[in-house]
Amino acid sequence: MRTTARGWTAVWLVVLVLVQAAAFLAVWRVAVHTELGQWLDTVALTGNRIGQDRIDGPVDRILNAMSVVSLLAATAVIGFIALIRGRVALAVTATLLIVGANATTQALKYGLARPDFGVDPERIYAGNSLPSGHTTVAASVAVALVLVLPRTMRAAGAFIGAAYAAAAGVATLSAGWHRPSDAVAAYLVVGVWAALGGLLLLITQREQAQVESADAHRVAAGVLGIGGALAVVACALALTWLTDLPRVAADELSRRPLFVGYAGSAAGIAGTMGIVMALVLVSVHRLVPRIKG
């Protein structure tokens, strides 16, 4: 029975890797390599000007808190939490998740090309910006923290971590640093690495590991997943409404479509993080179970 359960968990994690990788490819293909995708991104990015003067302070504080030093400090703290719980494999896996996700994001950002369709001439010389590095930092730390927290704190950690990572993703849009697809792609990169980390934890898991269904946090995962899905649906509806408009330069659009593009994209960013965190939370009790004795 124990071997069968581990086998199904491994299958589930492989499916998560493939689905999230496919979703990343779809986002990249549509948002970067189609004129419509670039236009929708540009409309959302231009819409960030609405009310920007009122949120500049909080946005700057969120983004300025993310640096190489803060990432190293957060990684050290997460590893320490795992080690004081006696989970060496968990400490290694959490560290690999953070390092792997951020290294992958940087490699993709500089390795992927962005064709010029004349949609966003102001930023064409900036080149490709997908995935977002700041968003990857926030999301990878949030997911790794949920992995190492004790089971009694996982649900609270998942909500706080998802909110923090979602705020970071929206902040990159609000500050004009990144397009919405950049943040969504970053979450998917982290999701892939979380599933790969889960496979590593499963391989190193002791035979006497005690998996309890009560540790699954299904309600919390359901709230995150359903809430995230609804936000993604709202984003899809907003973008669908925009596609019916004349495809003119974003600067020539009125306030209403700019706001719809910005708000809808912000919902999509937050919703994607909610779904990724829900998938982590629904799986973690099998990857970091109780230990007998």
mmCIF file of C-alpha atoms in Angstrom:
data_model
loop_
_atom_site.group_PDB
_atom_site.id
_atom_site.type_symbol
_atom_site.label_atom_id
_atom_site.label_comp_id
_atom_site.label_asym_id
_atom_site.label_seq_id
_atom_site.Cartn_x
_atom_site.Cartn_y
_atom_site.Cartn_z
ATOM 1 C CA MET A 1 0.000 0.000 0.000
ATOM 2 C CA ARG A 2 2.817 2.396 0.923
ATOM 3 C CA THR A 3 4.664 1.697 -2.355
ATOM 4 C CA THR A 4 1.482 2.184 -4.369
ATOM 5 C CA ALA A 5 0.747 5.534 -2.691
ATOM 6 C CA ARG A 6 4.265 6.771 -3.406
ATOM 7 C CA GLY A 7 3.923 5.661 -7.006
ATOM 8 C CA TRP A 8 0.714 7.633 -7.514
ATOM 9 C CA THR A 9 2.274 10.670 -5.832
ATOM 10 C CA ALA A 10 5.221 10.437 -8.235
ATOM 11 C CA VAL A 11 2.817 10.270 -11.194
ATOM 12 C CA TRP A 12 0.952 13.323 -9.858
ATOM 13 C CA LEU A 13 4.200 15.294 -9.558
ATOM 14 C CA VAL A 14 5.305 14.356 -13.077
ATOM 15 C CA VAL A 15 1.920 15.521 -14.384
ATOM 16 C CA LEU A 16 2.379 18.818 -12.532
ATOM 17 C CA VAL A 17 5.805 19.294 -14.114
ATOM 18 C CA LEU A 18 4.451 18.647 -17.614
ATOM 19 C CA VAL A 19 1.287 20.738 -17.231
ATOM 20 C CA GLN A 20 3.063 23.755 -15.765
ATOM 21 C CA ALA A 21 5.860 23.533 -18.330
ATOM 22 C CA ALA A 22 3.242 23.389 -21.096
ATOM 23 C CA ALA A 23 1.445 26.379 -19.568
ATOM 24 C CA PHE A 24 4.733 28.297 -19.523
ATOM 25 C CA LEU A 25 5.312 27.529 -23.202
ATOM 26 C CA ALA A 26 1.766 28.645 -24.018
ATOM 27 C CA VAL A 27 2.178 31.945 -22.144
ATOM 28 C CA TRP A 28 5.540 32.578 -23.808
ATOM 29 C CA ARG A 29 4.266 31.714 -27.260
ATOM 30 C CA VAL A 30 1.116 33.852 -27.062
ATOM 31 C CA ALA A 31 2.443 36.822 -25.069
ATOM 32 C CA VAL A 32 5.810 37.150 -26.787
ATOM 33 C CA HIS A 33 5.427 35.666 -30.272
ATOM 34 C CA THR A 34 2.023 36.992 -31.337
ATOM 35 C CA GLU A 35 1.085 40.585 -32.094
ATOM 36 C CA LEU A 36 -2.153 40.272 -30.099
ATOM 37 C CA GLY A 37 -0.318 38.957 -27.045
ATOM 38 C CA GLN A 38 2.208 41.777 -27.119
ATOM 39 C CA TRP A 39 -0.573 44.317 -27.545
ATOM 40 C CA LEU A 40 -2.547 42.998 -24.549
ATOM 41 C CA ASP A 41 0.593 43.075 -22.404
ATOM 42 C CA THR A 42 1.308 46.631 -23.515
ATOM 43 C CA VAL A 43 -2.242 47.785 -22.768
ATOM 44 C CA ALA A 44 -1.996 46.361 -19.231
ATOM 45 C CA LEU A 45 1.436 47.907 -18.725
ATOM 46 C CA THR A 46 0.213 51.292 -19.950
ATOM 47 C CA GLY A 47 -2.806 51.043 -17.633
ATOM 48 C CA ASN A 48 -0.509 51.006 -14.605
ATOM 49 C CA ARG A 49 -0.437 54.808 -14.829
ATOM 50 C CA ILE A 50 -3.959 54.974 -13.421
ATOM 51 C CA GLY A 51 -3.600 55.847 -9.750
ATOM 52 C CA GLN A 52 0.129 55.164 -9.821
ATOM 53 C CA ASP A 53 0.953 58.166 -7.650
ATOM 54 C CA ARG A 54 -1.073 56.650 -4.787
ATOM 55 C CA ILE A 55 0.685 53.277 -4.787
ATOM 56 C CA ASP A 56 4.257 54.239 -5.649
ATOM 57 C CA GLY A 57 5.374 54.068 -2.013
ATOM 58 C CA PRO A 58 4.152 50.540 -1.182
ATOM 59 C CA VAL A 59 5.252 49.256 -4.597
ATOM 60 C CA ASP A 60 8.776 50.589 -4.156
ATOM 61 C CA ARG A 61 9.033 49.075 -0.673
ATOM 62 C CA ILE A 62 7.954 45.657 -1.930
ATOM 63 C CA LEU A 63 10.351 45.638 -4.866
ATOM 64 C CA ASN A 64 13.318 47.177 -3.055
ATOM 65 C CA ALA A 65 13.097 44.454 -0.413
ATOM 66 C CA MET A 66 14.045 41.890 -3.066
ATOM 67 C CA SER A 67 17.793 41.784 -3.587
ATOM 68 C CA VAL A 68 20.529 39.193 -3.824
ATOM 69 C CA VAL A 69 21.325 39.747 -0.144
ATOM 70 C CA SER A 70 17.698 39.299 0.928
ATOM 71 C CA LEU A 71 17.394 36.183 -1.244
ATOM 72 C CA LEU A 72 20.490 34.644 0.349
ATOM 73 C CA ALA A 73 19.213 35.537 3.811
ATOM 74 C CA ALA A 74 15.784 34.034 3.128
ATOM 75 C CA THR A 75 17.374 30.863 1.721
ATOM 76 C CA ALA A 76 19.552 30.527 4.820
ATOM 77 C CA VAL A 77 16.563 30.959 7.143
ATOM 78 C CA ILE A 78 14.506 28.400 5.209
ATOM 79 C CA GLY A 79 17.363 25.914 5.284
ATOM 80 C CA PHE A 80 17.822 26.504 9.012
ATOM 81 C CA ILE A 81 14.135 25.821 9.710
ATOM 82 C CA ALA A 82 14.415 22.484 7.912
ATOM 83 C CA LEU A 83 17.634 21.561 9.712
ATOM 84 C CA ILE A 84 16.326 22.287 13.217
ATOM 85 C CA ARG A 85 13.438 19.954 12.365
ATOM 86 C CA GLY A 86 16.008 17.274 11.521
ATOM 87 C CA ARG A 87 15.139 17.279 7.807
ATOM 88 C CA VAL A 88 18.439 17.442 5.923
ATOM 89 C CA ALA A 89 16.923 16.317 2.607
ATOM 90 C CA LEU A 90 14.234 18.975 2.986
ATOM 91 C CA ALA A 91 16.838 21.690 3.590
ATOM 92 C CA VAL A 92 18.728 20.628 0.459
ATOM 93 C CA THR A 93 15.541 20.427 -1.618
ATOM 94 C CA ALA A 94 14.249 23.837 -0.507
ATOM 95 C CA THR A 95 17.614 25.383 -1.357
ATOM 96 C CA LEU A 96 17.693 23.684 -4.754
ATOM 97 C CA LEU A 97 14.165 24.912 -5.451
ATOM 98 C CA ILE A 98 15.113 28.543 -4.801
ATOM 99 C CA VAL A 99 18.434 28.375 -6.638
ATOM 100 C CA GLY A 100 17.049 26.346 -9.550
ATOM 101 C CA ALA A 101 13.986 28.530 -10.106
ATOM 102 C CA ASN A 102 15.967 31.771 -10.035
ATOM 103 C CA ALA A 103 18.770 30.415 -12.220
ATOM 104 C CA THR A 104 16.202 29.141 -14.728
ATOM 105 C CA THR A 105 14.463 32.511 -14.835
ATOM 106 C CA GLN A 106 17.708 34.343 -15.528
ATOM 107 C CA ALA A 107 18.712 31.850 -18.227
ATOM 108 C CA LEU A 108 15.317 32.143 -19.929
ATOM 109 C CA LYS A 109 15.226 35.919 -19.672
ATOM 110 C CA TYR A 110 18.526 36.290 -21.483
ATOM 111 C CA GLY A 111 18.125 33.262 -23.749
ATOM 112 C CA LEU A 112 14.659 33.890 -25.193
ATOM 113 C CA ALA A 113 14.157 36.336 -28.055
ATOM 114 C CA ARG A 114 11.349 38.869 -28.362
ATOM 115 C CA PRO A 115 10.279 39.721 -31.936
ATOM 116 C CA ASP A 116 9.369 43.314 -32.760
ATOM 117 C CA PHE A 117 5.807 43.711 -34.035
ATOM 118 C CA GLY A 118 5.900 47.485 -33.557
ATOM 119 C CA VAL A 119 3.444 47.226 -30.661
ATOM 120 C CA ASP A 120 5.618 48.684 -27.898
ATOM 121 C CA PRO A 121 8.295 50.887 -29.509
ATOM 122 C CA GLU A 122 9.206 52.521 -26.186
ATOM 123 C CA ARG A 123 10.536 49.239 -24.754
ATOM 124 C CA ILE A 124 11.725 47.397 -27.831
ATOM 125 C CA TYR A 125 15.391 47.983 -27.019
ATOM 126 C CA ALA A 126 14.922 46.468 -23.566
ATOM 127 C CA GLY A 127 14.548 43.069 -25.224
ATOM 128 C CA ASN A 128 12.911 40.071 -23.598
ATOM 129 C CA SER A 129 11.757 40.434 -19.989
ATOM 130 C CA LEU A 130 10.027 37.058 -19.480
ATOM 131 C CA PRO A 131 10.083 35.633 -16.808
ATOM 132 C CA SER A 132 10.255 38.267 -14.057
ATOM 133 C CA GLY A 133 13.243 37.893 -11.761
ATOM 134 C CA HIS A 134 11.714 39.763 -8.819
ATOM 135 C CA THR A 135 8.548 37.682 -9.025
ATOM 136 C CA THR A 136 10.564 34.467 -9.141
ATOM 137 C CA VAL A 137 12.448 35.489 -6.004
ATOM 138 C CA ALA A 138 9.236 36.123 -4.076
ATOM 139 C CA ALA A 139 7.418 33.010 -5.297
ATOM 140 C CA SER A 140 10.338 30.613 -4.813
ATOM 141 C CA VAL A 141 10.906 31.807 -1.238
ATOM 142 C CA ALA A 142 7.157 31.558 -0.483
ATOM 143 C CA VAL A 143 6.874 28.000 -1.825
ATOM 144 C CA ALA A 144 10.092 26.825 -0.157
ATOM 145 C CA LEU A 145 8.890 28.249 3.152
ATOM 146 C CA VAL A 146 5.645 26.256 2.948
ATOM 147 C CA LEU A 147 7.680 23.084 2.364
ATOM 148 C CA VAL A 148 9.807 23.519 5.496
ATOM 149 C CA LEU A 149 7.142 24.805 7.906
ATOM 150 C CA PRO A 150 5.645 22.368 10.440
ATOM 151 C CA ARG A 151 2.273 20.949 9.403
ATOM 152 C CA THR A 152 0.417 23.130 11.932
ATOM 153 C CA MET A 153 1.727 26.276 10.240
ATOM 154 C CA ARG A 154 1.548 25.282 6.570
ATOM 155 C CA ALA A 155 -1.905 26.650 5.772
ATOM 156 C CA ALA A 156 -1.168 30.051 7.306
ATOM 157 C CA GLY A 157 2.225 30.079 5.604
ATOM 158 C CA ALA A 158 0.611 29.241 2.262
ATOM 159 C CA PHE A 159 -1.848 32.143 2.472
ATOM 160 C CA ILE A 160 0.805 34.614 3.613
ATOM 161 C CA GLY A 161 3.323 33.370 1.059
ATOM 162 C CA ALA A 162 0.827 33.419 -1.807
ATOM 163 C CA ALA A 163 -0.270 36.954 -0.886
ATOM 164 C CA TYR A 164 3.344 38.123 -0.700
ATOM 165 C CA ALA A 165 4.323 36.552 -4.023
ATOM 166 C CA ALA A 166 1.146 37.823 -5.716
ATOM 167 C CA ALA A 167 1.802 41.338 -4.387
ATOM 168 C CA ALA A 168 5.343 41.171 -5.747
ATOM 169 C CA GLY A 169 4.098 40.127 -9.182
ATOM 170 C CA VAL A 170 1.482 42.882 -9.321
ATOM 171 C CA ALA A 171 4.069 45.366 -8.006
ATOM 172 C CA THR A 172 6.361 44.694 -10.979
ATOM 173 C CA LEU A 173 3.428 45.578 -13.244
ATOM 174 C CA SER A 174 2.434 48.629 -11.200
ATOM 175 C CA ALA A 175 6.009 49.937 -11.239
ATOM 176 C CA GLY A 176 6.273 49.415 -15.003
ATOM 177 C CA TRP A 177 9.155 46.983 -14.569
ATOM 178 C CA HIS A 178 7.465 43.951 -16.116
ATOM 179 C CA ARG A 179 4.601 42.942 -18.341
ATOM 180 C CA PRO A 180 1.900 40.738 -16.759
ATOM 181 C CA SER A 181 2.985 37.671 -18.733
ATOM 182 C CA ASP A 182 6.448 37.988 -17.158
ATOM 183 C CA ALA A 183 5.014 37.493 -13.657
ATOM 184 C CA VAL A 184 2.734 34.639 -14.722
ATOM 185 C CA ALA A 185 5.662 32.875 -16.392
ATOM 186 C CA ALA A 186 7.755 33.306 -13.230
ATOM 187 C CA TYR A 187 5.119 31.538 -11.124
ATOM 188 C CA LEU A 188 5.041 28.645 -13.578
ATOM 189 C CA VAL A 189 8.829 28.302 -13.431
ATOM 190 C CA VAL A 190 8.593 28.093 -9.645
ATOM 191 C CA GLY A 191 5.727 25.599 -9.927
ATOM 192 C CA VAL A 192 7.819 23.319 -12.136
ATOM 193 C CA TRP A 193 10.727 23.448 -9.695
ATOM 194 C CA ALA A 194 8.385 22.805 -6.763
ATOM 195 C CA ALA A 195 7.152 19.607 -8.445
ATOM 196 C CA LEU A 196 10.722 18.556 -9.268
ATOM 197 C CA GLY A 197 11.671 19.199 -5.647
ATOM 198 C CA GLY A 198 8.728 17.075 -4.594
ATOM 199 C CA LEU A 199 10.057 14.195 -6.679
ATOM 200 C CA LEU A 200 13.437 14.534 -4.952
ATOM 201 C CA LEU A 201 11.772 14.483 -1.538
ATOM 202 C CA LEU A 202 9.791 11.423 -2.544
ATOM 203 C CA ILE A 203 12.946 9.580 -3.625
ATOM 204 C CA THR A 204 14.759 10.371 -0.376
ATOM 205 C CA GLN A 205 11.723 9.683 1.822
ATOM 206 C CA ARG A 206 12.143 7.026 4.522
ATOM 207 C CA GLU A 207 10.052 3.887 4.337
ATOM 208 C CA GLN A 208 8.682 4.475 7.829
ATOM 209 C CA ALA A 209 7.347 7.912 6.898
ATOM 210 C CA GLN A 210 3.842 8.358 8.249
ATOM 211 C CA VAL A 211 1.455 10.122 5.866
ATOM 212 C CA GLU A 212 -1.688 11.445 7.558
ATOM 213 C CA SER A 213 -4.674 12.596 5.496
ATOM 214 C CA ALA A 214 -5.487 15.107 8.239
ATOM 215 C CA ASP A 215 -2.316 17.009 7.265
ATOM 216 C CA ALA A 216 -3.564 17.630 3.711
ATOM 217 C CA HIS A 217 -5.078 21.100 4.379
ATOM 218 C CA ARG A 218 -7.698 20.464 1.701
ATOM 219 C CA VAL A 219 -9.896 23.380 2.709
ATOM 220 C CA ALA A 220 -7.035 25.880 2.564
ATOM 221 C CA ALA A 221 -5.833 24.428 -0.737
ATOM 222 C CA GLY A 222 -9.386 24.598 -2.073
ATOM 223 C CA VAL A 223 -9.762 28.246 -1.104
ATOM 224 C CA LEU A 224 -6.471 29.129 -2.771
ATOM 225 C CA GLY A 225 -7.178 27.038 -5.852
ATOM 226 C CA ILE A 226 -10.786 28.111 -6.394
ATOM 227 C CA GLY A 227 -10.005 31.732 -5.604
ATOM 228 C CA GLY A 228 -7.078 31.624 -7.999
ATOM 229 C CA ALA A 229 -9.145 29.999 -10.733
ATOM 230 C CA LEU A 230 -11.866 32.627 -10.399
ATOM 231 C CA ALA A 231 -9.267 35.386 -10.661
ATOM 232 C CA VAL A 232 -7.813 33.783 -13.799
ATOM 233 C CA VAL A 233 -11.322 33.554 -15.300
ATOM 234 C CA ALA A 234 -11.842 37.259 -14.544
ATOM 235 C CA CYS A 235 -8.547 37.963 -16.303
ATOM 236 C CA ALA A 236 -9.619 35.923 -19.325
ATOM 237 C CA LEU A 237 -12.924 37.825 -19.533
ATOM 238 C CA ALA A 238 -11.120 41.172 -19.339
ATOM 239 C CA LEU A 239 -8.654 40.214 -22.066
ATOM 240 C CA THR A 240 -11.463 38.840 -24.222
ATOM 241 C CA TRP A 241 -13.256 42.178 -23.940
ATOM 242 C CA LEU A 242 -10.079 43.987 -24.982
ATOM 243 C CA THR A 243 -9.618 41.815 -28.083
ATOM 244 C CA ASP A 244 -12.899 43.188 -29.471
ATOM 245 C CA LEU A 245 -11.503 46.741 -29.449
ATOM 246 C CA PRO A 246 -9.638 48.322 -32.366
ATOM 247 C CA ARG A 247 -5.984 47.389 -32.050
ATOM 248 C CA VAL A 248 -4.591 50.898 -31.808
ATOM 249 C CA ALA A 249 -1.544 52.074 -29.881
ATOM 250 C CA ALA A 250 -2.025 51.684 -26.131
ATOM 251 C CA ASP A 251 -1.411 55.416 -25.576
ATOM 252 C CA GLU A 252 -4.424 56.186 -27.773
ATOM 253 C CA LEU A 253 -6.860 54.123 -25.721
ATOM 254 C CA SER A 254 -9.242 55.711 -23.237
ATOM 255 C CA ARG A 255 -9.059 55.242 -19.473
ATOM 256 C CA ARG A 256 -11.621 52.404 -19.388
ATOM 257 C CA PRO A 257 -9.802 49.837 -21.583
ATOM 258 C CA LEU A 258 -6.495 50.709 -19.945
ATOM 259 C CA PHE A 259 -7.988 50.076 -16.506
ATOM 260 C CA VAL A 260 -9.626 46.817 -17.666
ATOM 261 C CA GLY A 261 -6.299 45.627 -19.067
ATOM 262 C CA TYR A 262 -4.396 46.548 -15.926
ATOM 263 C CA ALA A 263 -6.939 45.247 -13.396
ATOM 264 C CA GLY A 264 -7.648 42.088 -15.386
ATOM 265 C CA SER A 265 -3.945 41.324 -15.718
ATOM 266 C CA ALA A 266 -3.397 41.956 -12.003
ATOM 267 C CA ALA A 267 -6.163 39.436 -11.288
ATOM 268 C CA GLY A 268 -4.488 36.934 -13.606
ATOM 269 C CA ILE A 269 -1.150 37.404 -11.847
ATOM 270 C CA ALA A 270 -2.636 36.903 -8.388
ATOM 271 C CA GLY A 271 -4.805 34.005 -9.558
ATOM 272 C CA THR A 272 -1.886 32.114 -11.068
ATOM 273 C CA MET A 273 0.057 32.357 -7.819
ATOM 274 C CA GLY A 274 -2.980 31.132 -5.895
ATOM 275 C CA ILE A 275 -3.254 28.054 -8.108
ATOM 276 C CA VAL A 276 0.471 27.273 -7.904
ATOM 277 C CA MET A 277 0.415 27.553 -4.106
ATOM 278 C CA ALA A 278 -2.732 25.414 -3.890
ATOM 279 C CA LEU A 279 -0.986 22.653 -5.845
ATOM 280 C CA VAL A 280 1.951 22.820 -3.444
ATOM 281 C CA LEU A 281 -0.265 22.772 -0.369
ATOM 282 C CA VAL A 282 -2.354 19.823 -1.540
ATOM 283 C CA SER A 283 0.801 17.739 -2.118
ATOM 284 C CA VAL A 284 3.179 18.726 0.682
ATOM 285 C CA HIS A 285 1.769 16.367 3.338
ATOM 286 C CA ARG A 286 2.851 13.424 1.187
ATOM 287 C CA LEU A 287 6.281 14.878 0.504
ATOM 288 C CA VAL A 288 7.114 16.011 4.042
ATOM 289 C CA PRO A 289 5.148 13.517 6.180
ATOM 290 C CA ARG A 290 5.323 12.699 9.845
ATOM 291 C CA ILE A 291 8.158 10.414 10.880
ATOM 292 C CA LYS A 292 7.551 7.498 13.247
ATOM 293 C CA GLY A 293 9.758 7.147 16.289
#
